[in-house]
Amino acid sequence: MHRIVLALLGFSLLLALGQSSSLFTPEEQKLLQTAGKEFYTALAEQPKDQALCSLYKNKLPADQLPGFLQEQRAKIKYPAKLMGDWKRGGAIFNDMAKANCFSCHYGSPVHWGGNVGPSLEKYGQRGQSEAIQRYTYEVIYNPWAYFPCTVMYRFGVHGLLTPEEIADVVAYLLDPASDFNTKPAATGGQ
């Protein structure tokens, strides 16, 4: 933590003096210098994990990974059951105002999917073992516990979905009766 604070203080001094920083390209430095106090304040007051991702441009050094992953896993809270109701999960998965999963992931039978995240088509064929349920739940709750600094929303960490809602999405992805697993993925811009 002290290293992050020192790095941010050093960065602010470099900005104030107009000197170069090895963390940022000259173009990035110019943008930061002209962005204003509000931007710098937001950058300086990031949570520790986000500050690390920003500091290392989303590529954490190997010596930082074990501690980072352990801290991220500690943030995960679990519901009574890892798989909830797949119908509620489908509504959440396909709701643009809720999880909006299909915008990044291909595989939804309702909406034409995105290609930012991995395809989830036939995801339920992985089975429903507790290990698969737990992994799926944890990745939705806090993907940084597996993929540090990924752009995927940390639905549970940020309170975007409750543990029970995440369990519903897990059921939507894994339950063999779910339309996610019984219907083909939508295509053609539906």
PDB file of C-alpha atoms in Angstrom:
ATOM      1  CA  MET A   1       0.000   0.000   0.000  1.00  0.00           C
ATOM      2  CA  HIS A   2       2.841   2.382   0.846  1.00  0.00           C
ATOM      3  CA  ARG A   3       4.369   1.770  -2.588  1.00  0.00           C
ATOM      4  CA  ILE A   4       1.122   2.797  -4.271  1.00  0.00           C
ATOM      5  CA  VAL A   5       0.818   5.971  -2.224  1.00  0.00           C
ATOM      6  CA  LEU A   6       4.455   6.827  -2.894  1.00  0.00           C
ATOM      7  CA  ALA A   7       4.005   6.140  -6.601  1.00  0.00           C
ATOM      8  CA  LEU A   8       0.945   8.383  -6.755  1.00  0.00           C
ATOM      9  CA  LEU A   9       2.728  11.129  -4.820  1.00  0.00           C
ATOM     10  CA  GLY A  10       5.720  10.820  -7.102  1.00  0.00           C
ATOM     11  CA  PHE A  11       3.449  10.906 -10.117  1.00  0.00           C
ATOM     12  CA  SER A  12       1.761  14.095  -8.879  1.00  0.00           C
ATOM     13  CA  LEU A  13       5.163  15.701  -8.347  1.00  0.00           C
ATOM     14  CA  LEU A  14       6.195  14.728 -11.875  1.00  0.00           C
ATOM     15  CA  LEU A  15       2.994  16.216 -13.237  1.00  0.00           C
ATOM     16  CA  ALA A  16       3.505  19.404 -11.266  1.00  0.00           C
ATOM     17  CA  LEU A  17       7.064  19.760 -12.506  1.00  0.00           C
ATOM     18  CA  GLY A  18       6.133  18.797 -16.061  1.00  0.00           C
ATOM     19  CA  GLN A  19       8.743  16.052 -16.147  1.00  0.00           C
ATOM     20  CA  SER A  20       8.301  12.722 -17.872  1.00  0.00           C
ATOM     21  CA  SER A  21       7.114   9.560 -16.179  1.00  0.00           C
ATOM     22  CA  SER A  22       8.024   6.067 -17.340  1.00  0.00           C
ATOM     23  CA  LEU A  23       4.477   4.916 -16.472  1.00  0.00           C
ATOM     24  CA  PHE A  24       2.849   7.060 -19.164  1.00  0.00           C
ATOM     25  CA  THR A  25       3.555   7.926 -22.765  1.00  0.00           C
ATOM     26  CA  PRO A  26       4.126  11.613 -23.589  1.00  0.00           C
ATOM     27  CA  GLU A  27       0.610  11.777 -25.047  1.00  0.00           C
ATOM     28  CA  GLU A  28      -0.874  10.291 -21.856  1.00  0.00           C
ATOM     29  CA  GLN A  29       1.159  12.691 -19.712  1.00  0.00           C
ATOM     30  CA  LYS A  30      -0.185  15.673 -21.655  1.00  0.00           C
ATOM     31  CA  LEU A  31      -3.760  14.449 -21.215  1.00  0.00           C
ATOM     32  CA  LEU A  32      -3.214  13.950 -17.491  1.00  0.00           C
ATOM     33  CA  GLN A  33      -1.638  17.390 -17.086  1.00  0.00           C
ATOM     34  CA  THR A  34      -4.582  19.097 -18.780  1.00  0.00           C
ATOM     35  CA  ALA A  35      -7.360  16.940 -17.324  1.00  0.00           C
ATOM     36  CA  GLY A  36      -7.883  19.030 -14.230  1.00  0.00           C
ATOM     37  CA  LYS A  37      -7.922  18.564 -10.489  1.00  0.00           C
ATOM     38  CA  GLU A  38     -11.100  16.448 -10.486  1.00  0.00           C
ATOM     39  CA  PHE A  39      -9.526  13.848 -12.750  1.00  0.00           C
ATOM     40  CA  TYR A  40      -6.334  13.683 -10.740  1.00  0.00           C
ATOM     41  CA  THR A  41      -8.307  13.449  -7.476  1.00  0.00           C
ATOM     42  CA  ALA A  42     -10.336  10.540  -8.876  1.00  0.00           C
ATOM     43  CA  LEU A  43      -7.140   8.843 -10.027  1.00  0.00           C
ATOM     44  CA  ALA A  44      -5.404   9.388  -6.688  1.00  0.00           C
ATOM     45  CA  GLU A  45      -8.371   8.208  -4.584  1.00  0.00           C
ATOM     46  CA  GLN A  46      -8.957   4.884  -6.323  1.00  0.00           C
ATOM     47  CA  PRO A  47      -9.407   1.760  -4.200  1.00  0.00           C
ATOM     48  CA  LYS A  48      -6.140  -0.135  -3.738  1.00  0.00           C
ATOM     49  CA  ASP A  49      -6.955  -2.859  -6.276  1.00  0.00           C
ATOM     50  CA  GLN A  50      -8.036  -0.381  -8.954  1.00  0.00           C
ATOM     51  CA  ALA A  51      -4.968   1.753  -8.250  1.00  0.00           C
ATOM     52  CA  LEU A  52      -2.748  -1.280  -8.881  1.00  0.00           C
ATOM     53  CA  CYS A  53      -4.498  -1.977 -12.174  1.00  0.00           C
ATOM     54  CA  SER A  54      -4.112   1.675 -13.181  1.00  0.00           C
ATOM     55  CA  LEU A  55      -0.507   1.863 -12.050  1.00  0.00           C
ATOM     56  CA  TYR A  56       0.519  -1.212 -14.021  1.00  0.00           C
ATOM     57  CA  LYS A  57      -1.788  -0.568 -16.997  1.00  0.00           C
ATOM     58  CA  ASN A  58      -3.805  -3.722 -16.218  1.00  0.00           C
ATOM     59  CA  LYS A  59      -0.714  -5.958 -16.359  1.00  0.00           C
ATOM     60  CA  LEU A  60       0.200  -6.741 -12.778  1.00  0.00           C
ATOM     61  CA  PRO A  61       3.767  -7.909 -12.164  1.00  0.00           C
ATOM     62  CA  ALA A  62       4.117 -11.584 -11.229  1.00  0.00           C
ATOM     63  CA  ASP A  63       5.172 -10.753  -7.669  1.00  0.00           C
ATOM     64  CA  GLN A  64       1.894  -8.823  -7.145  1.00  0.00           C
ATOM     65  CA  LEU A  65      -0.447 -11.561  -8.412  1.00  0.00           C
ATOM     66  CA  PRO A  66      -0.676 -13.978  -5.443  1.00  0.00           C
ATOM     67  CA  GLY A  67      -1.614 -11.269  -2.949  1.00  0.00           C
ATOM     68  CA  PHE A  68      -3.944  -9.544  -5.401  1.00  0.00           C
ATOM     69  CA  LEU A  69      -5.817 -12.771  -6.190  1.00  0.00           C
ATOM     70  CA  GLN A  70      -6.092 -13.661  -2.500  1.00  0.00           C
ATOM     71  CA  GLU A  71      -7.544 -10.216  -1.696  1.00  0.00           C
ATOM     72  CA  GLN A  72     -10.038 -10.512  -4.553  1.00  0.00           C
ATOM     73  CA  ARG A  73     -11.210 -13.977  -3.496  1.00  0.00           C
ATOM     74  CA  ALA A  74     -11.717 -12.707   0.055  1.00  0.00           C
ATOM     75  CA  LYS A  75     -14.296 -10.204  -1.269  1.00  0.00           C
ATOM     76  CA  ILE A  76     -16.645 -12.917  -2.537  1.00  0.00           C
ATOM     77  CA  LYS A  77     -19.809 -13.506  -0.499  1.00  0.00           C
ATOM     78  CA  TYR A  78     -21.876 -16.626  -1.113  1.00  0.00           C
ATOM     79  CA  PRO A  79     -25.624 -17.309  -1.077  1.00  0.00           C
ATOM     80  CA  ALA A  80     -27.152 -20.372   0.585  1.00  0.00           C
ATOM     81  CA  LYS A  81     -27.169 -22.162  -2.816  1.00  0.00           C
ATOM     82  CA  LEU A  82     -24.841 -21.522  -5.754  1.00  0.00           C
ATOM     83  CA  MET A  83     -27.618 -22.196  -8.295  1.00  0.00           C
ATOM     84  CA  GLY A  84     -30.888 -20.340  -8.002  1.00  0.00           C
ATOM     85  CA  ASP A  85     -33.819 -20.038 -10.405  1.00  0.00           C
ATOM     86  CA  TRP A  86     -32.784 -20.137 -14.069  1.00  0.00           C
ATOM     87  CA  LYS A  87     -35.856 -18.193 -15.248  1.00  0.00           C
ATOM     88  CA  ARG A  88     -34.989 -15.259 -12.997  1.00  0.00           C
ATOM     89  CA  GLY A  89     -31.369 -15.675 -14.086  1.00  0.00           C
ATOM     90  CA  GLY A  90     -32.382 -15.434 -17.740  1.00  0.00           C
ATOM     91  CA  ALA A  91     -34.257 -12.221 -17.074  1.00  0.00           C
ATOM     92  CA  ILE A  92     -31.178 -10.759 -15.349  1.00  0.00           C
ATOM     93  CA  PHE A  93     -28.717 -12.021 -18.002  1.00  0.00           C
ATOM     94  CA  ASN A  94     -30.768 -10.537 -20.851  1.00  0.00           C
ATOM     95  CA  ASP A  95     -31.806  -7.260 -19.195  1.00  0.00           C
ATOM     96  CA  MET A  96     -29.857  -4.259 -20.498  1.00  0.00           C
ATOM     97  CA  ALA A  97     -30.584  -2.357 -17.295  1.00  0.00           C
ATOM     98  CA  LYS A  98     -29.454  -5.193 -15.019  1.00  0.00           C
ATOM     99  CA  ALA A  99     -26.528  -7.465 -15.945  1.00  0.00           C
ATOM    100  CA  ASN A 100     -26.560  -6.978 -19.720  1.00  0.00           C
ATOM    101  CA  CYS A 101     -24.323 -10.062 -20.118  1.00  0.00           C
ATOM    102  CA  PHE A 102     -25.208 -10.562 -23.767  1.00  0.00           C
ATOM    103  CA  SER A 103     -23.599  -7.263 -24.738  1.00  0.00           C
ATOM    104  CA  CYS A 104     -20.163  -8.817 -24.209  1.00  0.00           C
ATOM    105  CA  HIS A 105     -20.849 -12.565 -24.390  1.00  0.00           C
ATOM    106  CA  TYR A 106     -22.219 -14.569 -27.301  1.00  0.00           C
ATOM    107  CA  GLY A 107     -24.599 -17.407 -26.515  1.00  0.00           C
ATOM    108  CA  SER A 108     -27.914 -15.842 -25.498  1.00  0.00           C
ATOM    109  CA  PRO A 109     -30.971 -17.327 -27.212  1.00  0.00           C
ATOM    110  CA  VAL A 110     -32.695 -13.944 -26.801  1.00  0.00           C
ATOM    111  CA  HIS A 111     -30.174 -11.358 -28.059  1.00  0.00           C
ATOM    112  CA  TRP A 112     -27.401 -11.335 -30.598  1.00  0.00           C
ATOM    113  CA  GLY A 113     -24.296 -11.453 -28.421  1.00  0.00           C
ATOM    114  CA  GLY A 114     -21.107  -9.470 -28.259  1.00  0.00           C
ATOM    115  CA  ASN A 115     -17.533 -10.576 -28.707  1.00  0.00           C
ATOM    116  CA  VAL A 116     -15.691  -8.669 -25.986  1.00  0.00           C
ATOM    117  CA  GLY A 117     -15.877 -11.571 -23.541  1.00  0.00           C
ATOM    118  CA  PRO A 118     -15.612 -15.286 -24.288  1.00  0.00           C
ATOM    119  CA  SER A 119     -18.507 -17.055 -25.946  1.00  0.00           C
ATOM    120  CA  LEU A 120     -20.826 -18.703 -23.441  1.00  0.00           C
ATOM    121  CA  GLU A 121     -22.597 -20.800 -26.052  1.00  0.00           C
ATOM    122  CA  LYS A 122     -23.116 -24.343 -24.735  1.00  0.00           C
ATOM    123  CA  TYR A 123     -21.685 -23.283 -21.368  1.00  0.00           C
ATOM    124  CA  GLY A 124     -24.042 -25.678 -19.592  1.00  0.00           C
ATOM    125  CA  GLN A 125     -22.362 -28.647 -21.266  1.00  0.00           C
ATOM    126  CA  ARG A 126     -19.566 -28.251 -18.724  1.00  0.00           C
ATOM    127  CA  GLY A 127     -21.830 -29.934 -16.209  1.00  0.00           C
ATOM    128  CA  GLN A 128     -23.181 -28.834 -12.856  1.00  0.00           C
ATOM    129  CA  SER A 129     -20.598 -30.072 -10.384  1.00  0.00           C
ATOM    130  CA  GLU A 130     -20.070 -27.943  -7.307  1.00  0.00           C
ATOM    131  CA  ALA A 131     -16.671 -26.915  -8.697  1.00  0.00           C
ATOM    132  CA  ILE A 132     -18.272 -25.630 -11.935  1.00  0.00           C
ATOM    133  CA  GLN A 133     -21.029 -23.855  -9.982  1.00  0.00           C
ATOM    134  CA  ARG A 134     -18.499 -22.257  -7.630  1.00  0.00           C
ATOM    135  CA  TYR A 135     -16.186 -21.154 -10.443  1.00  0.00           C
ATOM    136  CA  THR A 136     -19.075 -19.670 -12.445  1.00  0.00           C
ATOM    137  CA  TYR A 137     -20.459 -17.905  -9.370  1.00  0.00           C
ATOM    138  CA  GLU A 138     -17.067 -16.503  -8.358  1.00  0.00           C
ATOM    139  CA  VAL A 139     -16.249 -15.225 -11.843  1.00  0.00           C
ATOM    140  CA  ILE A 140     -19.566 -13.367 -12.011  1.00  0.00           C
ATOM    141  CA  TYR A 141     -19.273 -12.045  -8.442  1.00  0.00           C
ATOM    142  CA  ASN A 142     -15.667 -10.899  -8.828  1.00  0.00           C
ATOM    143  CA  PRO A 143     -13.879 -11.742 -12.082  1.00  0.00           C
ATOM    144  CA  TRP A 144     -10.704 -10.121 -10.736  1.00  0.00           C
ATOM    145  CA  ALA A 145     -10.332 -13.192  -8.493  1.00  0.00           C
ATOM    146  CA  TYR A 146      -9.397 -15.108 -11.668  1.00  0.00           C
ATOM    147  CA  PHE A 147      -8.624 -12.470 -14.291  1.00  0.00           C
ATOM    148  CA  PRO A 148      -6.941  -9.486 -12.620  1.00  0.00           C
ATOM    149  CA  CYS A 149      -7.969  -6.097 -13.984  1.00  0.00           C
ATOM    150  CA  THR A 150     -10.376  -7.528 -16.582  1.00  0.00           C
ATOM    151  CA  VAL A 151     -12.994  -5.123 -17.935  1.00  0.00           C
ATOM    152  CA  MET A 152     -15.832  -7.440 -16.880  1.00  0.00           C
ATOM    153  CA  TYR A 153     -18.085  -5.896 -14.262  1.00  0.00           C
ATOM    154  CA  ARG A 154     -17.484  -7.051 -10.713  1.00  0.00           C
ATOM    155  CA  PHE A 155     -21.195  -7.573 -10.170  1.00  0.00           C
ATOM    156  CA  GLY A 156     -21.041  -8.682  -6.543  1.00  0.00           C
ATOM    157  CA  VAL A 157     -18.153  -6.528  -5.363  1.00  0.00           C
ATOM    158  CA  HIS A 158     -19.871  -3.358  -6.567  1.00  0.00           C
ATOM    159  CA  GLY A 159     -23.355  -4.417  -5.463  1.00  0.00           C
ATOM    160  CA  LEU A 160     -24.730  -4.488  -9.012  1.00  0.00           C
ATOM    161  CA  LEU A 161     -26.230  -7.926  -8.323  1.00  0.00           C
ATOM    162  CA  THR A 162     -26.997  -9.637  -5.022  1.00  0.00           C
ATOM    163  CA  PRO A 163     -25.501 -13.066  -4.278  1.00  0.00           C
ATOM    164  CA  GLU A 164     -28.948 -14.569  -4.915  1.00  0.00           C
ATOM    165  CA  GLU A 165     -29.243 -12.836  -8.308  1.00  0.00           C
ATOM    166  CA  ILE A 166     -25.806 -14.120  -9.267  1.00  0.00           C
ATOM    167  CA  ALA A 167     -26.912 -17.640  -8.250  1.00  0.00           C
ATOM    168  CA  ASP A 168     -29.901 -17.193 -10.570  1.00  0.00           C
ATOM    169  CA  VAL A 169     -27.561 -16.285 -13.459  1.00  0.00           C
ATOM    170  CA  VAL A 170     -25.409 -19.322 -12.622  1.00  0.00           C
ATOM    171  CA  ALA A 171     -28.534 -21.487 -12.912  1.00  0.00           C
ATOM    172  CA  TYR A 172     -29.395 -19.862 -16.245  1.00  0.00           C
ATOM    173  CA  LEU A 173     -25.952 -20.757 -17.584  1.00  0.00           C
ATOM    174  CA  LEU A 174     -25.755 -24.288 -16.151  1.00  0.00           C
ATOM    175  CA  ASP A 175     -29.254 -25.761 -15.756  1.00  0.00           C
ATOM    176  CA  PRO A 176     -29.908 -28.237 -18.602  1.00  0.00           C
ATOM    177  CA  ALA A 177     -33.569 -27.113 -18.700  1.00  0.00           C
ATOM    178  CA  SER A 178     -32.632 -23.443 -19.159  1.00  0.00           C
ATOM    179  CA  ASP A 179     -33.426 -21.933 -22.548  1.00  0.00           C
ATOM    180  CA  PHE A 180     -29.755 -20.929 -22.598  1.00  0.00           C
ATOM    181  CA  ASN A 181     -28.972 -24.627 -22.949  1.00  0.00           C
ATOM    182  CA  THR A 182     -32.002 -25.768 -24.959  1.00  0.00           C
ATOM    183  CA  LYS A 183     -32.195 -23.059 -27.657  1.00  0.00           C
ATOM    184  CA  PRO A 184     -29.561 -21.962 -30.149  1.00  0.00           C
ATOM    185  CA  ALA A 185     -27.767 -18.662 -29.700  1.00  0.00           C
ATOM    186  CA  ALA A 186     -29.446 -15.730 -31.432  1.00  0.00           C
ATOM    187  CA  THR A 187     -27.828 -14.504 -34.633  1.00  0.00           C
ATOM    188  CA  GLY A 188     -28.429 -11.817 -37.200  1.00  0.00           C
ATOM    189  CA  GLY A 189     -28.749  -8.793 -34.930  1.00  0.00           C
ATOM    190  CA  GLN A 190     -31.928  -9.816 -33.130  1.00  0.00           C
TER     191      GLN A 190
END
